[in-house]
PDB file of C-alpha atoms and ligand atoms in Angstrom:
ATOM      1  CA  MET A   1      81.326  91.668 112.299  1.00 63.00           C
ATOM      2  CA  TYR A   2      83.711  90.814 109.520  1.00 67.00           C
ATOM      3  CA  ASP A   3      82.776  94.015 107.653  1.00 71.00           C
ATOM      4  CA  VAL A   4      83.320  96.091 110.770  1.00 72.00           C
ATOM      5  CA  VAL A   5      86.789  94.671 111.293  1.00 69.00           C
ATOM      6  CA  ARG A   6      87.639  95.092 107.642  1.00 65.00           C
ATOM      7  CA  GLY A   7      86.513  98.721 107.795  1.00 64.00           C
ATOM      8  CA  MET A   8      88.740  99.310 110.800  1.00 62.00           C
ATOM      9  CA  MET A   9      91.711  97.701 109.083  1.00 58.00           C
ATOM     10  CA  ARG A  10      91.276  99.993 106.131  1.00 60.00           C
ATOM     11  CA  ARG A  11      91.394 103.083 108.336  1.00 60.00           C
ATOM     12  CA  LEU A  12      94.525 102.032 110.156  1.00 67.00           C
ATOM     13  CA  ARG A  13      97.962 102.731 108.807  1.00 78.00           C
ATOM     14  CA  PRO A  14      98.797  99.829 106.548  1.00 84.00           C
ATOM     15  CA  VAL A  15     101.339  97.663 108.381  1.00 86.00           C
ATOM     16  CA  VAL A  16     103.257  96.908 105.205  1.00 88.00           C
ATOM     17  CA  LEU A  17     103.987 100.624 104.836  1.00 90.00           C
ATOM     18  CA  ASP A  18     105.824 100.758 108.169  1.00 86.00           C
ATOM     19  CA  GLU A  19     107.528  97.431 107.733  1.00 87.00           C
ATOM     20  CA  PHE A  20     108.610  97.518 104.112  1.00 89.00           C
ATOM     21  CA  GLY A  21     108.206 101.070 102.844  1.00 92.00           C
ATOM     22  CA  LEU A  22     106.139 102.773 100.185  1.00 95.00           C
ATOM     23  CA  GLY A  23     107.361 100.732  97.198  1.00 95.00           C
ATOM     24  CA  ARG A  24     106.255  97.416  98.652  1.00 94.00           C
ATOM     25  CA  ALA A  25     103.038  98.883 100.073  1.00 95.00           C
ATOM     26  CA  LEU A  26     102.042 100.177  96.635  1.00 96.00           C
ATOM     27  CA  GLU A  27     102.841  96.788  95.060  1.00 96.00           C
ATOM     28  CA  GLU A  28     100.444  95.146  97.502  1.00 95.00           C
ATOM     29  CA  LEU A  29      97.820  97.838  96.938  1.00 96.00           C
ATOM     30  CA  VAL A  30      97.988  97.447  93.161  1.00 97.00           C
ATOM     31  CA  ASP A  31      98.082  93.625  93.332  1.00 97.00           C
ATOM     32  CA  GLY A  32      94.967  93.661  95.512  1.00 96.00           C
ATOM     33  CA  TRP A  33      93.211  96.079  93.161  1.00 97.00           C
ATOM     34  CA  ASN A  34      94.076  93.889  90.168  1.00 98.00           C
ATOM     35  CA  ASP A  35      92.712  90.827  91.973  1.00 97.00           C
ATOM     36  CA  ARG A  36      89.453  92.617  92.733  1.00 97.00           C
ATOM     37  CA  HIS A  37      89.103  94.100  89.216  1.00 97.00           C
ATOM     38  CA  PRO A  38      89.816  91.399  86.646  1.00 97.00           C
ATOM     39  CA  GLU A  39      88.220  93.551  83.917  1.00 96.00           C
ATOM     40  CA  ALA A  40      91.035  96.074  84.215  1.00 98.00           C
ATOM     41  CA  PHE A  41      94.775  96.007  84.649  1.00 98.00           C
ATOM     42  CA  CYS A  42      96.829  98.445  86.649  1.00 98.00           C
ATOM     43  CA  ARG A  43     100.527  98.698  85.962  1.00 98.00           C
ATOM     44  CA  LEU A  44     102.855 100.058  88.631  1.00 98.00           C
ATOM     45  CA  GLU A  45     106.158 101.592  87.658  1.00 98.00           C
ATOM     46  CA  THR A  46     108.615 103.046  90.136  1.00 96.00           C
ATOM     47  CA  THR A  47     111.911 104.774  89.515  1.00 93.00           C
ATOM     48  CA  GLY A  48     114.409 105.440  92.288  1.00 88.00           C
ATOM     49  CA  SER A  49     114.211 104.312  95.907  1.00 84.00           C
ATOM     50  CA  LEU A  50     110.907 104.895  97.677  1.00 89.00           C
ATOM     51  CA  ASP A  51     111.853 103.200 100.898  1.00 84.00           C
ATOM     52  CA  VAL A  52     113.550 105.964 102.853  1.00 86.00           C
ATOM     53  CA  LEU A  53     110.869 108.625 102.532  1.00 92.00           C
ATOM     54  CA  PRO A  54     109.573 110.536 105.555  1.00 92.00           C
ATOM     55  CA  ASP A  55     106.519 108.798 107.095  1.00 91.00           C
ATOM     56  CA  THR A  56     104.139 111.665 106.340  1.00 93.00           C
ATOM     57  CA  ILE A  57     104.978 111.596 102.653  1.00 95.00           C
ATOM     58  CA  ALA A  58     104.651 107.817 102.474  1.00 95.00           C
ATOM     59  CA  ILE A  59     101.197 107.738 104.073  1.00 95.00           C
ATOM     60  CA  HIS A  60      99.836 110.668 102.071  1.00 96.00           C
ATOM     61  CA  VAL A  61     101.079 109.218  98.783  1.00 97.00           C
ATOM     62  CA  TYR A  62      99.692 105.788  99.673  1.00 96.00           C
ATOM     63  CA  ARG A  63      96.241 107.264 100.415  1.00 96.00           C
ATOM     64  CA  ILE A  64      96.310 109.381  97.253  1.00 97.00           C
ATOM     65  CA  VAL A  65      97.061 106.368  95.042  1.00 98.00           C
ATOM     66  CA  GLN A  66      94.448 104.335  96.920  1.00 97.00           C
ATOM     67  CA  GLU A  67      91.773 106.984  96.242  1.00 97.00           C
ATOM     68  CA  ALA A  68      92.806 107.315  92.590  1.00 98.00           C
ATOM     69  CA  LEU A  69      92.463 103.538  92.134  1.00 98.00           C
ATOM     70  CA  THR A  70      89.103 103.532  93.922  1.00 97.00           C
ATOM     71  CA  ASN A  71      87.906 106.294  91.606  1.00 97.00           C
ATOM     72  CA  ALA A  72      89.180 104.440  88.555  1.00 97.00           C
ATOM     73  CA  SER A  73      87.190 101.332  89.480  1.00 97.00           C
ATOM     74  CA  LYS A  74      84.109 103.175  90.749  1.00 96.00           C
ATOM     75  CA  HIS A  75      83.697 105.826  88.059  1.00 96.00           C
ATOM     76  CA  SER A  76      85.816 105.234  84.968  1.00 95.00           C
ATOM     77  CA  GLY A  77      85.193 101.807  83.434  1.00 95.00           C
ATOM     78  CA  ALA A  78      88.883 101.855  82.458  1.00 97.00           C
ATOM     79  CA  THR A  79      90.657  98.754  81.227  1.00 97.00           C
ATOM     80  CA  GLN A  80      94.155 100.211  81.595  1.00 98.00           C
ATOM     81  CA  VAL A  81      95.414 102.103  84.600  1.00 98.00           C
ATOM     82  CA  GLU A  82      98.953 103.229  85.172  1.00 98.00           C
ATOM     83  CA  VAL A  83     100.570 104.345  88.415  1.00 98.00           C
ATOM     84  CA  ARG A  84     104.032 105.843  88.082  1.00 98.00           C
ATOM     85  CA  LEU A  85     106.263 107.059  90.864  1.00 97.00           C
ATOM     86  CA  ALA A  86     109.645 108.585  90.278  1.00 96.00           C
ATOM     87  CA  ARG A  87     112.114 110.037  92.674  1.00 92.00           C
ATOM     88  CA  ALA A  88     114.431 112.272  90.765  1.00 83.00           C
ATOM     89  CA  GLN A  89     116.295 115.552  90.697  1.00 81.00           C
ATOM     90  CA  SER A  90     114.316 118.251  89.015  1.00 72.00           C
ATOM     91  CA  ALA A  91     115.907 121.709  88.745  1.00 74.00           C
ATOM     92  CA  GLY A  92     118.429 120.647  91.384  1.00 80.00           C
ATOM     93  CA  MET A  93     115.676 119.613  93.819  1.00 84.00           C
ATOM     94  CA  ASP A  94     114.942 116.157  95.093  1.00 90.00           C
ATOM     95  CA  THR A  95     111.360 115.573  93.941  1.00 94.00           C
ATOM     96  CA  LEU A  96     108.852 112.746  94.125  1.00 96.00           C
ATOM     97  CA  SER A  97     106.450 112.639  91.225  1.00 96.00           C
ATOM     98  CA  VAL A  98     103.278 110.576  91.346  1.00 98.00           C
ATOM     99  CA  ALA A  99     101.172 110.053  88.248  1.00 98.00           C
ATOM    100  CA  VAL A 100      97.978 108.039  87.882  1.00 98.00           C
ATOM    101  CA  ARG A 101      96.158 107.740  84.592  1.00 98.00           C
ATOM    102  CA  ASP A 102      93.270 105.677  83.349  1.00 98.00           C
ATOM    103  CA  ASP A 103      91.754 105.133  79.926  1.00 97.00           C
ATOM    104  CA  GLY A 104      88.179 105.293  81.159  1.00 97.00           C
ATOM    105  CA  ALA A 105      85.206 107.591  80.693  1.00 95.00           C
ATOM    106  CA  GLY A 106      86.842 110.693  82.135  1.00 94.00           C
ATOM    107  CA  PHE A 107      84.615 113.563  83.192  1.00 92.00           C
ATOM    108  CA  ASP A 108      83.775 117.078  82.197  1.00 89.00           C
ATOM    109  CA  ALA A 109      85.994 119.143  84.482  1.00 81.00           C
ATOM    110  CA  ALA A 110      83.729 122.183  84.026  1.00 82.00           C
ATOM    111  CA  LEU A 111      80.642 120.371  85.328  1.00 81.00           C
ATOM    112  CA  ARG A 112      81.895 117.853  87.817  1.00 76.00           C
ATOM    113  CA  HIS A 113      81.973 119.020  91.406  1.00 82.00           C
ATOM    114  CA  GLU A 114      84.769 117.778  93.543  1.00 86.00           C
ATOM    115  CA  GLY A 115      83.832 115.110  96.063  1.00 91.00           C
ATOM    116  CA  LEU A 116      85.594 114.223  99.284  1.00 94.00           C
ATOM    117  CA  GLY A 117      88.063 111.981  97.483  1.00 96.00           C
ATOM    118  CA  LEU A 118      89.526 114.578  95.144  1.00 95.00           C
ATOM    119  CA  ARG A 119      89.377 117.238  97.852  1.00 95.00           C
ATOM    120  CA  GLY A 120      91.265 114.962 100.223  1.00 96.00           C
ATOM    121  CA  MET A 121      93.881 114.395  97.534  1.00 97.00           C
ATOM    122  CA  ARG A 122      94.279 118.146  97.139  1.00 97.00           C
ATOM    123  CA  GLU A 123      94.628 118.639 100.894  1.00 97.00           C
ATOM    124  CA  ARG A 124      97.242 115.926 101.213  1.00 97.00           C
ATOM    125  CA  VAL A 125      99.308 117.455  98.432  1.00 98.00           C
ATOM    126  CA  GLU A 126      98.978 120.918 100.017  1.00 97.00           C
ATOM    127  CA  ALA A 127     100.128 119.536 103.362  1.00 97.00           C
ATOM    128  CA  LEU A 128     103.266 118.313 101.587  1.00 96.00           C
ATOM    129  CA  ARG A 129     103.709 121.653  99.772  1.00 96.00           C
ATOM    130  CA  GLY A 130     103.444 119.877  96.456  1.00 96.00           C
ATOM    131  CA  THR A 131     101.581 120.541  93.245  1.00 97.00           C
ATOM    132  CA  LEU A 132      98.584 118.686  91.844  1.00 97.00           C
ATOM    133  CA  ALA A 133      97.117 118.694  88.362  1.00 96.00           C
ATOM    134  CA  ILE A 134      94.013 116.765  87.389  1.00 95.00           C
ATOM    135  CA  VAL A 135      93.339 116.579  83.690  1.00 94.00           C
ATOM    136  CA  ALA A 136      90.000 115.066  82.770  1.00 93.00           C
ATOM    137  CA  GLU A 137      88.070 115.022  79.549  1.00 87.00           C
ATOM    138  CA  MET A 138      84.890 113.225  78.594  1.00 90.00           C
ATOM    139  CA  GLY A 139      85.782 109.927  76.980  1.00 90.00           C
ATOM    140  CA  ARG A 140      89.522 110.415  77.377  1.00 92.00           C
ATOM    141  CA  GLY A 141      90.232 109.216  80.874  1.00 96.00           C
ATOM    142  CA  VAL A 142      91.716 111.003  83.834  1.00 97.00           C
ATOM    143  CA  ARG A 143      95.303 111.959  84.511  1.00 97.00           C
ATOM    144  CA  ILE A 144      96.522 112.984  87.929  1.00 98.00           C
ATOM    145  CA  ALA A 145     100.018 114.430  88.213  1.00 98.00           C
ATOM    146  CA  ILE A 146     101.598 115.300  91.537  1.00 98.00           C
ATOM    147  CA  ALA A 147     105.038 116.630  92.389  1.00 96.00           C
ATOM    148  CA  ILE A 148     106.244 116.666  95.983  1.00 96.00           C
ATOM    149  CA  PRO A 149     109.458 118.385  97.046  1.00 95.00           C
ATOM    150  CA  LEU A 150     111.609 116.108  99.204  1.00 93.00           C
ATOM    151  CA  ALA A 151     114.361 118.443 100.372  1.00 80.00           C
ATOM    152  CA  GLY A 152     113.426 119.876 103.778  1.00 56.00           C
ATOM    153  CA  ALA A 153     110.250 117.813 103.831  1.00 54.00           C
ATOM    154  CA  PRO A 154     108.533 117.442 107.221  1.00 51.00           C
ATOM    155  CA  ALA A 155     109.298 114.010 108.703  1.00 52.00           C
TER     156      ALA A 155
HETATM  157  N1  LIG B   1      89.041 108.232  87.367  1.00 83.85           N
HETATM  158  C1  LIG B   1      87.827 108.812  87.176  1.00 83.85           C
HETATM  159  N2  LIG B   1      87.113 108.571  86.049  1.00 83.85           N
HETATM  160  C2  LIG B   1      85.896 109.141  85.848  1.00 83.85           C
HETATM  161  N3  LIG B   1      85.318 109.984  86.727  1.00 83.85           N
HETATM  162  C3  LIG B   1      85.975 110.269  87.870  1.00 83.85           C
HETATM  163  C4  LIG B   1      87.259 109.697  88.172  1.00 83.85           C
HETATM  164  N4  LIG B   1      87.677 110.184  89.356  1.00 83.85           N
HETATM  165  C5  LIG B   1      86.704 110.995  89.781  1.00 83.85           C
HETATM  166  N5  LIG B   1      85.675 111.054  88.899  1.00 83.85           N
HETATM  167  C6  LIG B   1      84.439 111.881  89.019  1.00 83.85           C
HETATM  168  O1  LIG B   1      84.667 112.906  89.971  1.00 83.85           O
HETATM  169  C7  LIG B   1      83.725 112.783  91.037  1.00 83.85           C
HETATM  170  C8  LIG B   1      84.383 113.175  92.339  1.00 83.85           C
HETATM  171  O2  LIG B   1      85.314 112.172  92.752  1.00 83.85           O
HETATM  172  P1  LIG B   1      85.657 112.046  94.295  1.00 83.85           P
HETATM  173  O3  LIG B   1      86.030 113.416  94.794  1.00 83.85           O
HETATM  174  O4  LIG B   1      86.674 110.987  94.497  1.00 83.85           O
HETATM  175  O5  LIG B   1      84.281 111.659  94.971  1.00 83.85           O
HETATM  176  P2  LIG B   1      83.517 110.237  94.943  1.00 83.85           P
HETATM  177  O6  LIG B   1      84.473 109.199  94.432  1.00 83.85           O
HETATM  178  O7  LIG B   1      83.158 110.007  96.367  1.00 83.85           O
HETATM  179  O8  LIG B   1      82.315 110.438  94.063  1.00 83.85           O
HETATM  180  C9  LIG B   1      83.237 111.355  90.990  1.00 83.85           C
HETATM  181  O9  LIG B   1      81.954 111.223  91.528  1.00 83.85           O
HETATM  182  C10 LIG B   1      83.262 111.068  89.495  1.00 83.85           C
HETATM  183  O10 LIG B   1      82.111 111.569  88.881  1.00 83.85           O
HETATM  184 MG1  LIG B   2      86.384 109.021  95.151  1.00 83.85          MG
END
């Protein structure tokens, strides 16, 4: 019963996202991950305000970071993970950049087939008309870099 309820909670929109915005929601996500993974430490760094973003962007970015952290703990054996979000002007455009990197095992990008997690990440970024780069190398960790345009973004 408890597992069922917990599973449902995970699928629902996190309440903290609606109440306090993306910055606070990511703090709670990362704090929870750190509590559950004492062998690793994830650092969260944010630049610029993340609390007045359109809802669609906030939920997609939250789910993307959540999947990246799940992958880091499930597949990488990393001891250091870094999540960086920055809202800044780039070439005169208001842009949100999201970067997640880990110092774990990495993978061979030529061999590894994409699972549902990475595909979902790609689809979320496409829905936001952003760009996604995944750089992975055996033994050198994984780096995910996303840029999402904010001007004219769907609400
Ligand atoms: N941070 C990571 N470190 C090492 N390997 C990873 C990482 N993220 C993804 N992978 C590899 O890429 C595969 C696909 O990931 P994903 O699409 O999220 O599917 P899943 O997590 O369900 O296996 C994983 O099975 C794993 O082999
Ligand atoms: Mg995954």
